[in-house]
PDB file of C-alpha atoms in Angstrom:
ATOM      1  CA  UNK A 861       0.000   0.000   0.000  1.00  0.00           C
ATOM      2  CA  UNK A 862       1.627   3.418  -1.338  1.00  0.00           C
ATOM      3  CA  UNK A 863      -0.984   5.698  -0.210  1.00  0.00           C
ATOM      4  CA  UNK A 864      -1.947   7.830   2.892  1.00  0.00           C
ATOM      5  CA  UNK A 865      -5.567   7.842   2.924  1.00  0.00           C
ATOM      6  CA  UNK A 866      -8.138  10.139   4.539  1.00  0.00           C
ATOM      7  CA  UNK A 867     -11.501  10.406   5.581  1.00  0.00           C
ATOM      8  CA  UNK A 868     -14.267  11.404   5.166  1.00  0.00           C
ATOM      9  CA  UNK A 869     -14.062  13.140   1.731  1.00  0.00           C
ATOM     10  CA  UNK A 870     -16.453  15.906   2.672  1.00  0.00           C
ATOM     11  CA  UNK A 871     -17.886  16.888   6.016  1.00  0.00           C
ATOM     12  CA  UNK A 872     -20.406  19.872   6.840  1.00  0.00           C
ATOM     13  CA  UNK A 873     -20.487  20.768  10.567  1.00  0.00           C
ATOM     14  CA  UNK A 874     -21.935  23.002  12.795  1.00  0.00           C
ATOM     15  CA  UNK A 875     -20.503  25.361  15.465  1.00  0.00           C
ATOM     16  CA  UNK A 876     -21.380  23.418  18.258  1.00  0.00           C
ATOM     17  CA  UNK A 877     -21.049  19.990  16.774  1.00  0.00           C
ATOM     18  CA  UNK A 878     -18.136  17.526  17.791  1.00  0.00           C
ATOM     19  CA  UNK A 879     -16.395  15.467  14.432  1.00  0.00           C
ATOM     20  CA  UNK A 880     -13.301  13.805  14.067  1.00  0.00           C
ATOM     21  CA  UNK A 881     -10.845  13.350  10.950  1.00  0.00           C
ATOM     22  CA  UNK A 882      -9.203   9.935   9.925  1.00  0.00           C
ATOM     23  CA  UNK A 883      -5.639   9.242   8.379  1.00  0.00           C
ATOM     24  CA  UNK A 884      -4.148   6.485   7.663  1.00  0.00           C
ATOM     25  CA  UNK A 885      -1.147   4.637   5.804  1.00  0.00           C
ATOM     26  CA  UNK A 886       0.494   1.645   5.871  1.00  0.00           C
ATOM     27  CA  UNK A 887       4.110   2.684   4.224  1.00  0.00           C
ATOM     28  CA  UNK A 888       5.779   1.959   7.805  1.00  0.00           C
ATOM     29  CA  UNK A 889       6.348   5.851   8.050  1.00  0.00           C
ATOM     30  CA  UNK A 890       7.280   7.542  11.232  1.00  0.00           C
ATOM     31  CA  UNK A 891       6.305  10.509  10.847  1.00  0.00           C
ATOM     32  CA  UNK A 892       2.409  12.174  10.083  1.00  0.00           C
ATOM     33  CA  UNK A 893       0.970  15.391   9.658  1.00  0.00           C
ATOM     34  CA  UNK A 894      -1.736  17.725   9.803  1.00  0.00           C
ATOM     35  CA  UNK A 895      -2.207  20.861   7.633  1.00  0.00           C
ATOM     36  CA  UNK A 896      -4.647  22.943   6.785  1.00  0.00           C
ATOM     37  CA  UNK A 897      -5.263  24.851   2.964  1.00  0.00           C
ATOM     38  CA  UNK A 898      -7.114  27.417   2.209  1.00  0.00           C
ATOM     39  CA  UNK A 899      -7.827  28.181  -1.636  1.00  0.00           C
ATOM     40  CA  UNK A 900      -5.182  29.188  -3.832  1.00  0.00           C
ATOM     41  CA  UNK A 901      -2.753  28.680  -0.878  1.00  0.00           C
ATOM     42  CA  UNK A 902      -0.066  26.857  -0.237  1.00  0.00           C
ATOM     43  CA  UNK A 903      -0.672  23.862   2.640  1.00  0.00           C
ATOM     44  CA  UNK A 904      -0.062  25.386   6.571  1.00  0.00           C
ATOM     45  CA  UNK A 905       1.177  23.198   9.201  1.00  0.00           C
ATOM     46  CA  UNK A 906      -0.565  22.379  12.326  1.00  0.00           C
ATOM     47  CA  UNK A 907       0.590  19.628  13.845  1.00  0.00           C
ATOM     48  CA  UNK A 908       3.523  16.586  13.254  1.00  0.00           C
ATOM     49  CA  UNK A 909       4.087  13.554  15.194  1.00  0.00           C
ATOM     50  CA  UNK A 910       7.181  11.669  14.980  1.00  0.00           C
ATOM     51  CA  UNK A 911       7.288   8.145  16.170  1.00  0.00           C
ATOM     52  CA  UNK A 912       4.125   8.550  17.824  1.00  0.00           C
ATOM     53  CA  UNK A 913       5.146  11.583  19.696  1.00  0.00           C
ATOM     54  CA  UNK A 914       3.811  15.250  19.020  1.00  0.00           C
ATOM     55  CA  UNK A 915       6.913  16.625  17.888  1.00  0.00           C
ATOM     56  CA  UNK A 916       5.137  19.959  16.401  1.00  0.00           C
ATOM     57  CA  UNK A 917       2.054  22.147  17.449  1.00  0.00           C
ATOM     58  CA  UNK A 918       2.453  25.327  15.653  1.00  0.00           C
ATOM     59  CA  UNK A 919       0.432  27.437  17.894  1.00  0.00           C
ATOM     60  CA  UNK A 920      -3.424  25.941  16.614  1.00  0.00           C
ATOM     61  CA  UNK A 921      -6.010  26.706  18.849  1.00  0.00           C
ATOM     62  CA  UNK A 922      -7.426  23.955  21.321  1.00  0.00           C
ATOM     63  CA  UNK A 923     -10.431  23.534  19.176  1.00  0.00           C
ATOM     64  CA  UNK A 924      -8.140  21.117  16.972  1.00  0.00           C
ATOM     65  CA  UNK A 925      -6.846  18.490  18.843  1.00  0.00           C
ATOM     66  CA  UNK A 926      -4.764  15.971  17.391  1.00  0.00           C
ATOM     67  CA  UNK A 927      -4.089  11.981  18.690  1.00  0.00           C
ATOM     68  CA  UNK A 928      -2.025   9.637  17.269  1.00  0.00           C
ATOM     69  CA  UNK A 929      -3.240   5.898  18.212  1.00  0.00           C
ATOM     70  CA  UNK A 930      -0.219   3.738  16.497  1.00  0.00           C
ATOM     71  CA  UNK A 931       2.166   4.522  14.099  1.00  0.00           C
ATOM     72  CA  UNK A 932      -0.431   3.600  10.852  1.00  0.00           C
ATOM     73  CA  UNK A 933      -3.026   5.964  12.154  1.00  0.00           C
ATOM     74  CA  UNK A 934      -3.607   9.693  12.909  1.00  0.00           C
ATOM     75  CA  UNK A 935      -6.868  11.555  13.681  1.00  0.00           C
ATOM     76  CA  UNK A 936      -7.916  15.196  14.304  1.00  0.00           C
ATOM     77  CA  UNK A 937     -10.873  16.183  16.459  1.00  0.00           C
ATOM     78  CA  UNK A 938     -12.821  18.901  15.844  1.00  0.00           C
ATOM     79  CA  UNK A 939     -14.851  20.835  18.685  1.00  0.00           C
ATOM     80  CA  UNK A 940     -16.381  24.754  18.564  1.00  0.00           C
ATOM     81  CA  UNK A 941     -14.934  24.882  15.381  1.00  0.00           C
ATOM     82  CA  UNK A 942     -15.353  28.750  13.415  1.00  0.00           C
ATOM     83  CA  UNK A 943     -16.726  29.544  10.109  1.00  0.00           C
ATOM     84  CA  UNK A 944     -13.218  30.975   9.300  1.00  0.00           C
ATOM     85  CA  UNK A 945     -12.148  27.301   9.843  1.00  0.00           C
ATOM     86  CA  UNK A 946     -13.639  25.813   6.763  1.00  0.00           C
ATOM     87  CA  UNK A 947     -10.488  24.577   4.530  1.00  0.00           C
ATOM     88  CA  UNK A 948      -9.193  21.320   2.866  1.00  0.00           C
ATOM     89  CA  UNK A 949      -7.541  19.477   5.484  1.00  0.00           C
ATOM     90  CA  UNK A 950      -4.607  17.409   4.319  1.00  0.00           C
ATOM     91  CA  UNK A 951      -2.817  14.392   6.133  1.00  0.00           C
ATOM     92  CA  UNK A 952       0.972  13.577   5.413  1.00  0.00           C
ATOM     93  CA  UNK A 953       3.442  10.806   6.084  1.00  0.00           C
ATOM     94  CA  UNK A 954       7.214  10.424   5.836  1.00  0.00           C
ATOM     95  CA  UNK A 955       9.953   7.857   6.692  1.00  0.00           C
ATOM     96  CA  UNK A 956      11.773  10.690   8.513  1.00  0.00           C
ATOM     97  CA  UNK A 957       9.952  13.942   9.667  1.00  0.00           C
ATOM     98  CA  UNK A 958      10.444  16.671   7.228  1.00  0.00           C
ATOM     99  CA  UNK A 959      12.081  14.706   4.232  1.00  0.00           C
ATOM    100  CA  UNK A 960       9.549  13.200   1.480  1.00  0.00           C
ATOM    101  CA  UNK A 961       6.267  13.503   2.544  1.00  0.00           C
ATOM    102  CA  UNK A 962       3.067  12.192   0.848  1.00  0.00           C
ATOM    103  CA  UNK A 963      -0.017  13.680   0.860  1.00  0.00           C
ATOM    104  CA  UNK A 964      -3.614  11.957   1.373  1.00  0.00           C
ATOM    105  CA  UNK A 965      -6.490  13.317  -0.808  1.00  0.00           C
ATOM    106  CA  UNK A 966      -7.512  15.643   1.948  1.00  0.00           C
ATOM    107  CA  UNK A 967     -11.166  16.339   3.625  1.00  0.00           C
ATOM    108  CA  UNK A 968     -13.217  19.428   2.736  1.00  0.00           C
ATOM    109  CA  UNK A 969     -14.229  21.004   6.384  1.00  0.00           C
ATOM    110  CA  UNK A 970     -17.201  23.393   5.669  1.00  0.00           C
ATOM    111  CA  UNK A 971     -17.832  24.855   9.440  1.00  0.00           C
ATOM    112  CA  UNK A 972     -21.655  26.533   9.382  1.00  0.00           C
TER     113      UNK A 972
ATOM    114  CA  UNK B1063      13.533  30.846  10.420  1.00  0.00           C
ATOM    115  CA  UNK B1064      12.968  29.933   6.948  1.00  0.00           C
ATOM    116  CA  UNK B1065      11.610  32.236   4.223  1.00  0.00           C
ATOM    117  CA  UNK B1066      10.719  30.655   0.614  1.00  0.00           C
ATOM    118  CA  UNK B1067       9.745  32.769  -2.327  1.00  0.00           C
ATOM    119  CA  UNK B1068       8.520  31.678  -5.537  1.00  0.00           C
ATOM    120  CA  UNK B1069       7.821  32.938  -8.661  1.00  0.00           C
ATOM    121  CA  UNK B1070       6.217  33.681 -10.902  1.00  0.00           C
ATOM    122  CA  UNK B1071       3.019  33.236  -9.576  1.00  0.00           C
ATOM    123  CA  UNK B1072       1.248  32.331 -12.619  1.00  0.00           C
ATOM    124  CA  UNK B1073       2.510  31.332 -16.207  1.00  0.00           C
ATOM    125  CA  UNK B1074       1.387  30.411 -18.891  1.00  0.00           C
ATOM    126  CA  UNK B1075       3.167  28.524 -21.812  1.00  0.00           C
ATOM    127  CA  UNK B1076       2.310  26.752 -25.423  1.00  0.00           C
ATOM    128  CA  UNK B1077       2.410  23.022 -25.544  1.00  0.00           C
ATOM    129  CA  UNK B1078       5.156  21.384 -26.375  1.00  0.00           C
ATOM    130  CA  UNK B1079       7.675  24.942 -24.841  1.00  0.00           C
ATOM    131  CA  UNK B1080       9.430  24.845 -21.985  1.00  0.00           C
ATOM    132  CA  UNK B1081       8.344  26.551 -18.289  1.00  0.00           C
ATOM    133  CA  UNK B1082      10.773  27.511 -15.595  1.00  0.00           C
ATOM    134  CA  UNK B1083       9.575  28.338 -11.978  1.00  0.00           C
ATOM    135  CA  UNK B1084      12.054  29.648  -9.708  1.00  0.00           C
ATOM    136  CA  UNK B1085      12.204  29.991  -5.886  1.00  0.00           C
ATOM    137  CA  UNK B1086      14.730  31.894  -3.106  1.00  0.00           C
ATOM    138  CA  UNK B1087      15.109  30.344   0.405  1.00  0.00           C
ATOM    139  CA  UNK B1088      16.798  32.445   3.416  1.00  0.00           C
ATOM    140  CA  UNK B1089      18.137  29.636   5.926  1.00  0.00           C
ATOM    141  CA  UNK B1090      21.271  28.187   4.472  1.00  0.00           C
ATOM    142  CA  UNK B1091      21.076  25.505   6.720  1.00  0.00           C
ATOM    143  CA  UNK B1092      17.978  24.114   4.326  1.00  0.00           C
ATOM    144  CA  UNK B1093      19.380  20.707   2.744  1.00  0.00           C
ATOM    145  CA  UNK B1094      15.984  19.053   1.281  1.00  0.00           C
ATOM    146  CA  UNK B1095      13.771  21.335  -1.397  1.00  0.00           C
ATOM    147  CA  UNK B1096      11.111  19.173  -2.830  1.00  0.00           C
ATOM    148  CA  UNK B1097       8.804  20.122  -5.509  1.00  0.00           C
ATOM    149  CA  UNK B1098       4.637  18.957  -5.268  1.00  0.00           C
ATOM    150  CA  UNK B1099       2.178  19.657  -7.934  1.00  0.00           C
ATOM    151  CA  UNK B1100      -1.003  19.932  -7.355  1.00  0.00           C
ATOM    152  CA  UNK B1101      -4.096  19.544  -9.888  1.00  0.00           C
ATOM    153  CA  UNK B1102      -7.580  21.479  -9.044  1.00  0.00           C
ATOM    154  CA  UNK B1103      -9.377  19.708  -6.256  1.00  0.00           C
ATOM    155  CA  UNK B1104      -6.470  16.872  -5.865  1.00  0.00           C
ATOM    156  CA  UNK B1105      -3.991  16.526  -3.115  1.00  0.00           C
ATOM    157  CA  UNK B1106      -0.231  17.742  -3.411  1.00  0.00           C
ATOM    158  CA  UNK B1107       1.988  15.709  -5.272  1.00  0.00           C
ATOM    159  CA  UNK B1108       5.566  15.287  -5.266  1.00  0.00           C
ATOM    160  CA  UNK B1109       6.903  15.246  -8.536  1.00  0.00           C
ATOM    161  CA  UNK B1110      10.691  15.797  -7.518  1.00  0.00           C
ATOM    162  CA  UNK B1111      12.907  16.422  -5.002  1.00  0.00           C
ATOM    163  CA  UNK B1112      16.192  17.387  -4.339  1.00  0.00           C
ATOM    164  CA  UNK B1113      19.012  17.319  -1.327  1.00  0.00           C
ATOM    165  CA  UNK B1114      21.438  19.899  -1.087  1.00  0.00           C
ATOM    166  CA  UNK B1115      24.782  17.611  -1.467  1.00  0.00           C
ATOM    167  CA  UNK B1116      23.286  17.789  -5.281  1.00  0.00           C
ATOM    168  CA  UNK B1117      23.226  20.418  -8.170  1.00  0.00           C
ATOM    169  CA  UNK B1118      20.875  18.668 -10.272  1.00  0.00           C
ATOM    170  CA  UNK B1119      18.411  15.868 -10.465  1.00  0.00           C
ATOM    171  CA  UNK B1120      15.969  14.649 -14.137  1.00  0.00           C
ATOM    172  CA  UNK B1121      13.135  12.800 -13.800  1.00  0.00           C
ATOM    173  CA  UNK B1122      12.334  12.452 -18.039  1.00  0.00           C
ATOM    174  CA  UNK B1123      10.482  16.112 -18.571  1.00  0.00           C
ATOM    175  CA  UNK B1124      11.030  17.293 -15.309  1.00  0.00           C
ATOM    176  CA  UNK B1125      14.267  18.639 -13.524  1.00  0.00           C
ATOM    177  CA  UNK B1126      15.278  20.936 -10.528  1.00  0.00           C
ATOM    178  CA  UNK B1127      18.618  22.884 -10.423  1.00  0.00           C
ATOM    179  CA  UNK B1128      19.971  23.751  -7.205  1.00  0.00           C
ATOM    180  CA  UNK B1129      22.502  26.570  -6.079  1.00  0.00           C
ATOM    181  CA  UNK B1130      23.689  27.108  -2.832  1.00  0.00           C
ATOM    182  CA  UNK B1131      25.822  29.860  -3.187  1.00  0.00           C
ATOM    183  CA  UNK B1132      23.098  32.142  -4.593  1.00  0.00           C
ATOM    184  CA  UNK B1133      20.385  29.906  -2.343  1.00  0.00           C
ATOM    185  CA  UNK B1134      17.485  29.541  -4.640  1.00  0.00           C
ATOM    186  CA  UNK B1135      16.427  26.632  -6.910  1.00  0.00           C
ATOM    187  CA  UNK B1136      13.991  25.897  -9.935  1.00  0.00           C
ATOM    188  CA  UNK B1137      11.971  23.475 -11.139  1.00  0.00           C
ATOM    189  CA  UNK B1138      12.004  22.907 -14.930  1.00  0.00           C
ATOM    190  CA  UNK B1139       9.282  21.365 -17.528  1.00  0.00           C
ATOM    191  CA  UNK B1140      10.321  20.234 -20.704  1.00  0.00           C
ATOM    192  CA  UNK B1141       7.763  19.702 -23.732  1.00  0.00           C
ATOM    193  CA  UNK B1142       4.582  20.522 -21.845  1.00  0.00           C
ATOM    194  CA  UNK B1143       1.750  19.256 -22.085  1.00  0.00           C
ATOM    195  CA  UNK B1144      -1.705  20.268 -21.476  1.00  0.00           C
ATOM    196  CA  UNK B1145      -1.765  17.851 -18.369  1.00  0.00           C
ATOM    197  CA  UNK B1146       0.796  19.840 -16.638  1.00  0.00           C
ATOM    198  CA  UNK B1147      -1.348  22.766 -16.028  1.00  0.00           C
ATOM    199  CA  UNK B1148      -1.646  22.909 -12.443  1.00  0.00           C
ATOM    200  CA  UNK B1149      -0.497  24.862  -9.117  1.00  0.00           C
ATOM    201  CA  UNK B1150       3.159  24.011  -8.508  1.00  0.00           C
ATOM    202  CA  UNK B1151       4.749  24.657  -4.505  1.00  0.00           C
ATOM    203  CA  UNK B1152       8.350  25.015  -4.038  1.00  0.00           C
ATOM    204  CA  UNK B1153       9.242  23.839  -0.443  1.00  0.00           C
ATOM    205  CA  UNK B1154      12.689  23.870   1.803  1.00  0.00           C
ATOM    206  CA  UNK B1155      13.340  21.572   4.604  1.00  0.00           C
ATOM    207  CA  UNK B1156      13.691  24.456   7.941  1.00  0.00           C
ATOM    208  CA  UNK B1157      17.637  23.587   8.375  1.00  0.00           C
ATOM    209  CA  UNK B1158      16.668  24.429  12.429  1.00  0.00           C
ATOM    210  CA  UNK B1159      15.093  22.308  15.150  1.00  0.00           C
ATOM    211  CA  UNK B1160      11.855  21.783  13.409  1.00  0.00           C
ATOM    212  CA  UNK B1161      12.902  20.097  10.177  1.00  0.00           C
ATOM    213  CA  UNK B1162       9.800  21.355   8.837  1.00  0.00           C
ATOM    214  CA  UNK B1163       8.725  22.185   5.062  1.00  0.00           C
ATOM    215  CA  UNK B1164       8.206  25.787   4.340  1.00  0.00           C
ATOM    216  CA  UNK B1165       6.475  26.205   1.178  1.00  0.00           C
ATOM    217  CA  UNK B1166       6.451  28.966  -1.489  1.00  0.00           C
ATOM    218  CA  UNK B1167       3.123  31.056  -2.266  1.00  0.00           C
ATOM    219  CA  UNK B1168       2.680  28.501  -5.592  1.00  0.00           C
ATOM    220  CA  UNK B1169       2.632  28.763  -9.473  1.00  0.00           C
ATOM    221  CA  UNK B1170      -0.609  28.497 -11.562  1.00  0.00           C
ATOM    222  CA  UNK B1171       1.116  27.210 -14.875  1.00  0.00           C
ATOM    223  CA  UNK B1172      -1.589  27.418 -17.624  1.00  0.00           C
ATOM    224  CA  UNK B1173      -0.323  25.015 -20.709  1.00  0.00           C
ATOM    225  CA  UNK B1174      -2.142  26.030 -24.135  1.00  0.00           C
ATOM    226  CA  UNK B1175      -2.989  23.526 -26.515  1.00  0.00           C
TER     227      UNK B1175
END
């Protein structure tokens, strides 16, 4: 299996409502990410684990909140989430954080 | 911390001509600048990559120059083909603590048939 996968596709939500997002790959990386693109922009990091660890939080608010069961899978809950915070979030992997990183197809987050 | 800058940020080319994007990092320390391309409503791709104990790497139609000294790179399309239009991202590995990607603002490269 060469792919990082993601769901779901699409998901509509709420302000008050409480979702989660779903990575996963089975390349034996160690490393998975979180990021966040708006249109016509270039993808924004949230969050990066490294052997199962958080290794980065780049300052998202506490609305996000990442967990990283095992090393194949990697999920982002979603909680009081803003209008402002409707985006394609994308999922990453790599062998070794920071070097080669593959991209899952992403879920469309529209926050009403 | 790492800057990258990219341009241009759109371009537009007949089939079968070449297209050159170019981008500038800051942190010297960078050693990993990776290229993704990334079609309308698909996820980024990585098309080709390149570490800094290299000056240049081919993949067939594709290839990305590196210099050091002068601390940009480029990504370069050979014959292209209407299925290359798409938004291209520079990125440079953060050469601190982080080991992040920093990515440039994209290219929208429009190839006319």
């Amino acid at each position: 299996d060469t792919e990082v996968t993601q769901t779901p596709k699409h998901l509509v939500m709420g302000m008050t409502n409480k979702k989660s997002l779903k990575c996963e790959q089975h390349m034996g990386h160690r490393a998975m990410y979180w990021y966040k693109q708006k249109a016509k922009k270039p993808p924004e990091l949230m969050f990066v684990y490294s052997y199962e660890k958080l290794s980065i939080n780049e300052s998202v608010p506490s609305r996000f909140s990442p967990e990283c069961p095992n090393s194949s899978l990697l999920n982002l809950h979603l909680h009081a989430l803003q209008p402002e915070d409707s985006a394609l979030y994308l999922c990453a992997s790599s062998q070794v954080q920071g070097y080669e990183q593959y991209f899952g197809p992403g879920t469309r987050l529209t926050v009403t | 911390g790492e800057n990258v800058e990219q341009h241009p940020s759109t371009l537009s080319v007949q089939e079968g001509d070449s297209a050159v994007i170019k981008c500038t990092y800051s942190d010297s320390a960078s050693n990993y600048f990776p290229w993704y391309k990334q079609e309308l409503g698909k996820r980024p791709q990585l098309i080709i990559d390149i570490r800094s104990n290299v000056g240049e790497k081919k993949d067939q139609r594709i290839a990305v120059t590196l210099n050091k000294t002068a601390k940009h790179f480029s990504l370069h399309i050979t014959e292209t083909q209407p299925e290359d239009s798409a938004v291209y991202f520079c990125a440079a590995r953060d050469g601190g603590a982080t080991n992040k990607l920093i990515f440039g603002t994209g290219t929208l490269l429009a190839v006319q048939p």
